[in-house]
Coordinates of C-alpha atoms in Angstrom, one line a residue:
A414 CA 0.0 0.0 0.0
V415 CA 1.2 3.5 -0.8
N416 CA -0.9 6.2 1.0
G417 CA -3.6 3.6 1.3
D418 CA -3.8 2.6 -2.4
M419 CA -2.8 -0.9 -3.5
F420 CA 0.3 -1.3 -5.6
K421 CA 1.7 -4.5 -7.1
A422 CA 5.1 -5.7 -8.2
S423 CA 6.5 -8.8 -9.8
V424 CA 9.7 -9.7 -7.9
E425 CA 12.1 -12.5 -8.6
D426 CA 13.5 -14.4 -5.6
T427 CA 17.0 -13.1 -6.1
S428 CA 16.1 -9.4 -6.7
F429 CA 16.5 -6.6 -4.1
T430 CA 14.6 -4.1 -6.2
A431 CA 11.2 -3.9 -7.8
D432 CA 9.0 -1.5 -9.7
F433 CA 5.6 -1.1 -8.1
I434 CA 2.6 -0.5 -10.4
G435 CA -0.4 1.4 -9.2
E436 CA -1.9 4.9 -8.7
T437 CA -2.2 7.2 -5.8
S438 CA -3.0 10.9 -5.5
P439 CA 0.0 13.3 -5.8
S440 CA 1.4 14.1 -2.4
T441 CA 4.5 15.7 -0.7
D442 CA 5.0 12.5 1.3
Y443 CA 4.4 8.8 0.4
Y444 CA 4.0 6.2 3.1
A445 CA 4.2 2.6 2.1
V446 CA 3.7 -0.7 3.8
Y447 CA 4.2 -4.3 2.6
P448 CA 2.1 -6.4 2.6
Y449 CA -0.9 -4.3 2.0
L450 CA -2.6 -2.7 5.0
K451 CA -5.6 -0.5 5.3
W452 CA -4.9 3.2 5.6
D453 CA -6.4 5.2 8.5
E454 CA -6.0 8.8 9.8
T455 CA -2.8 7.8 11.6
H456 CA -1.4 6.2 8.5
Y457 CA -1.4 2.5 9.3
N458 CA -2.6 0.4 12.3
Y459 CA -1.2 -3.2 12.6
T460 CA -1.9 -6.0 14.9
L461 CA 0.7 -8.7 15.4
N462 CA -1.5 -11.6 16.5
N463 CA -0.7 -13.4 19.7
Q464 CA -1.6 -16.7 18.0
Q465 CA 0.5 -17.7 15.0
T466 CA 0.5 -20.8 12.8
A467 CA 3.6 -23.0 12.8
S468 CA 5.0 -23.5 9.4
R469 CA 8.4 -25.3 9.1
D470 CA 11.2 -23.2 7.6
N471 CA 8.9 -20.2 7.1
L472 CA 8.4 -16.9 8.8
P473 CA 4.8 -16.6 10.1
Y474 CA 4.5 -12.9 9.4
V475 CA 6.5 -10.3 7.4
L476 CA 5.9 -6.6 7.7
S477 CA 8.0 -3.8 6.3
A478 CA 7.5 -0.1 5.6
A479 CA 9.0 2.8 3.7
H480 CA 8.7 6.6 3.4
C481 CA 9.7 8.9 0.5
T482 CA 8.9 12.4 -0.7
E483 CA 7.6 13.8 -3.9
G484 CA 11.1 14.7 -5.0
N485 CA 12.4 11.1 -4.5
Q486 CA 9.9 8.4 -5.2
R487 CA 12.3 5.6 -4.3
L488 CA 11.0 3.5 -1.4
Q489 CA 13.5 1.7 0.8
F490 CA 11.6 -0.8 2.9
H491 CA 12.6 -1.7 6.5
H492 CA 11.6 -4.8 8.4
L493 CA 9.4 -4.0 11.4
L494 CA 9.3 -7.4 13.2
G495 CA 11.9 -9.5 14.9
Y496 CA 12.0 -13.3 15.0
I497 CA 12.8 -16.1 17.4
K498 CA 14.0 -19.3 15.8
F499 CA 14.2 -22.8 17.3
T500 CA 15.0 -26.1 15.8
I501 CA 13.3 -29.4 16.3
T502 CA 15.1 -32.7 15.6
E503 CA 13.9 -36.2 15.3
E504 CA 15.0 -36.7 19.0
S505 CA 12.8 -33.9 20.3
L506 CA 9.7 -34.4 22.2
P507 CA 6.5 -34.5 20.1
I508 CA 5.8 -30.7 20.3
K509 CA 2.5 -29.4 19.2
D510 CA 2.2 -25.9 20.6
V511 CA 4.8 -23.3 21.8
V512 CA 4.0 -20.3 24.1
I513 CA 6.5 -17.5 24.5
K514 CA 6.0 -15.2 27.5
T515 CA 7.9 -12.2 28.8
N516 CA 9.4 -12.7 32.2
N517 CA 8.6 -9.1 32.9
R518 CA 4.8 -8.9 32.5
Q519 CA 5.1 -5.1 31.8
E520 CA 6.8 -5.7 28.4
G521 CA 4.8 -6.5 25.3
I522 CA 5.9 -8.9 22.5
S523 CA 2.9 -8.6 20.3
G524 CA -0.3 -6.7 20.0
K525 CA -1.9 -3.6 18.4
S526 CA 0.5 -1.0 17.1
L527 CA 1.0 2.0 14.8
I528 CA 3.7 2.4 12.2
D529 CA 5.8 5.4 13.1
Y530 CA 7.5 7.1 10.1
S531 CA 9.0 10.1 12.0
G532 CA 12.6 8.8 12.4
D533 CA 15.3 7.7 10.0
A534 CA 13.5 4.4 9.5
P535 CA 9.9 3.3 10.1
K536 CA 9.3 1.4 13.3
L537 CA 6.4 -0.1 15.3
I538 CA 4.9 1.6 18.4
L539 CA 2.8 -0.8 20.5
T540 CA -0.5 0.7 21.6
D541 CA -2.1 -2.4 23.1
P542 CA 0.6 -4.9 24.1
Y543 CA 0.2 -8.6 24.8
D544 CA 2.9 -10.3 26.9
E545 CA 2.7 -13.7 25.2
V546 CA 2.5 -15.3 21.8
R547 CA 1.3 -18.9 21.0
L548 CA 2.6 -20.8 18.0
T549 CA 0.1 -23.5 17.2
S550 CA -0.2 -26.5 14.9
S551 CA -2.9 -29.0 14.2
K552 CA -0.4 -31.8 14.4
V553 CA 3.0 -32.6 15.9
L554 CA 5.8 -30.3 14.6
E555 CA 8.1 -32.1 12.2
A556 CA 11.8 -31.8 12.4
G557 CA 13.1 -28.5 11.1
D558 CA 13.4 -24.8 11.9
Y559 CA 10.4 -22.8 13.2
Y560 CA 10.0 -19.0 13.7
I561 CA 7.9 -16.8 15.9
A562 CA 7.4 -13.2 15.0
L563 CA 7.7 -10.7 17.9
Y564 CA 7.7 -7.0 18.5
P565 CA 11.3 -5.8 18.4
G566 CA 12.6 -4.5 21.7
T567 CA 14.6 -5.1 24.8
Y568 CA 13.2 -7.8 27.1
S569 CA 14.9 -6.8 30.3
E570 CA 14.2 -10.1 32.2
G571 CA 14.3 -12.4 29.2
L572 CA 11.7 -14.8 27.8
S573 CA 10.2 -18.1 28.7
F574 CA 9.4 -20.8 26.2
I575 CA 6.7 -23.3 27.1
F576 CA 6.6 -26.4 24.9
M577 CA 3.4 -28.5 24.9
T578 CA 3.3 -32.0 23.6
L579 CA 0.4 -33.8 21.9
D580 CA -0.3 -35.8 25.0
G581 CA -0.5 -32.8 27.3
R582 CA 3.0 -32.7 28.8
V583 CA 4.6 -29.4 29.3
T584 CA 8.3 -28.4 29.4
V585 CA 9.7 -24.9 29.9
K586 CA 12.9 -23.3 28.7
T587 CA 13.6 -19.9 30.4
I588 CA 16.2 -17.4 29.4
Y589 CA 16.7 -15.0 32.3
D590 CA 19.2 -12.7 30.6
E591 CA 18.2 -9.5 28.8
I592 CA 17.2 -10.2 25.2
Q593 CA 17.5 -7.5 22.6
L594 CA 15.4 -8.4 19.6
Q595 CA 16.0 -6.1 16.6
A596 CA 13.7 -5.5 13.7
G597 CA 14.7 -7.7 10.7
F598 CA 16.9 -10.0 12.8
I599 CA 16.5 -13.6 14.0
Q600 CA 17.4 -14.6 17.5
N601 CA 18.2 -18.3 17.5
I602 CA 17.5 -20.2 20.8
G603 CA 18.9 -23.4 19.3
V604 CA 18.0 -27.1 19.0
L605 CA 15.3 -28.5 21.2
D606 CA 16.6 -32.1 21.6
N607 CA 17.5 -32.1 25.3
L608 CA 14.2 -31.1 26.9
E609 CA 12.9 -33.3 29.7

């Protein structure tokens, strides 16, 4: 979306640039977001759901934004979400659901937010934070890499990862150290093959 109007581009997997085709009213400033979001009086509202669907080797959500002016209609998109990655092996417990919680209940890792274009690069500002995210699946997670999208930020007391098995068992992996999750970056918590 550019100023609320839909634009489309055909992008090859190996390309870092694209020509977007569409129409919007002439303006002194152009605000863009990918994928398309509905425009409102504060530009764009976005909700990072606190329930995400597990998909092996795929990011559950992608969100990026860009800003340009009438004199320079070249958009440079910036990632707005951060990601936690974990790996399941054949030796892992039969994990079905994963819940991530902040150890400091005051900090939000998902929720309703606005895209703020006022700085050097667009960023998300949480307006209604949630302190947990659930990654769900209708079946046991197969061996491979999985990702959970989170609001970028500093989690002062770390995060807790609660892994639930198909038969109802629960195991918890807690990181008590401060975690700094940057937009566009992936924090790898490693292989889950030694959980008891």
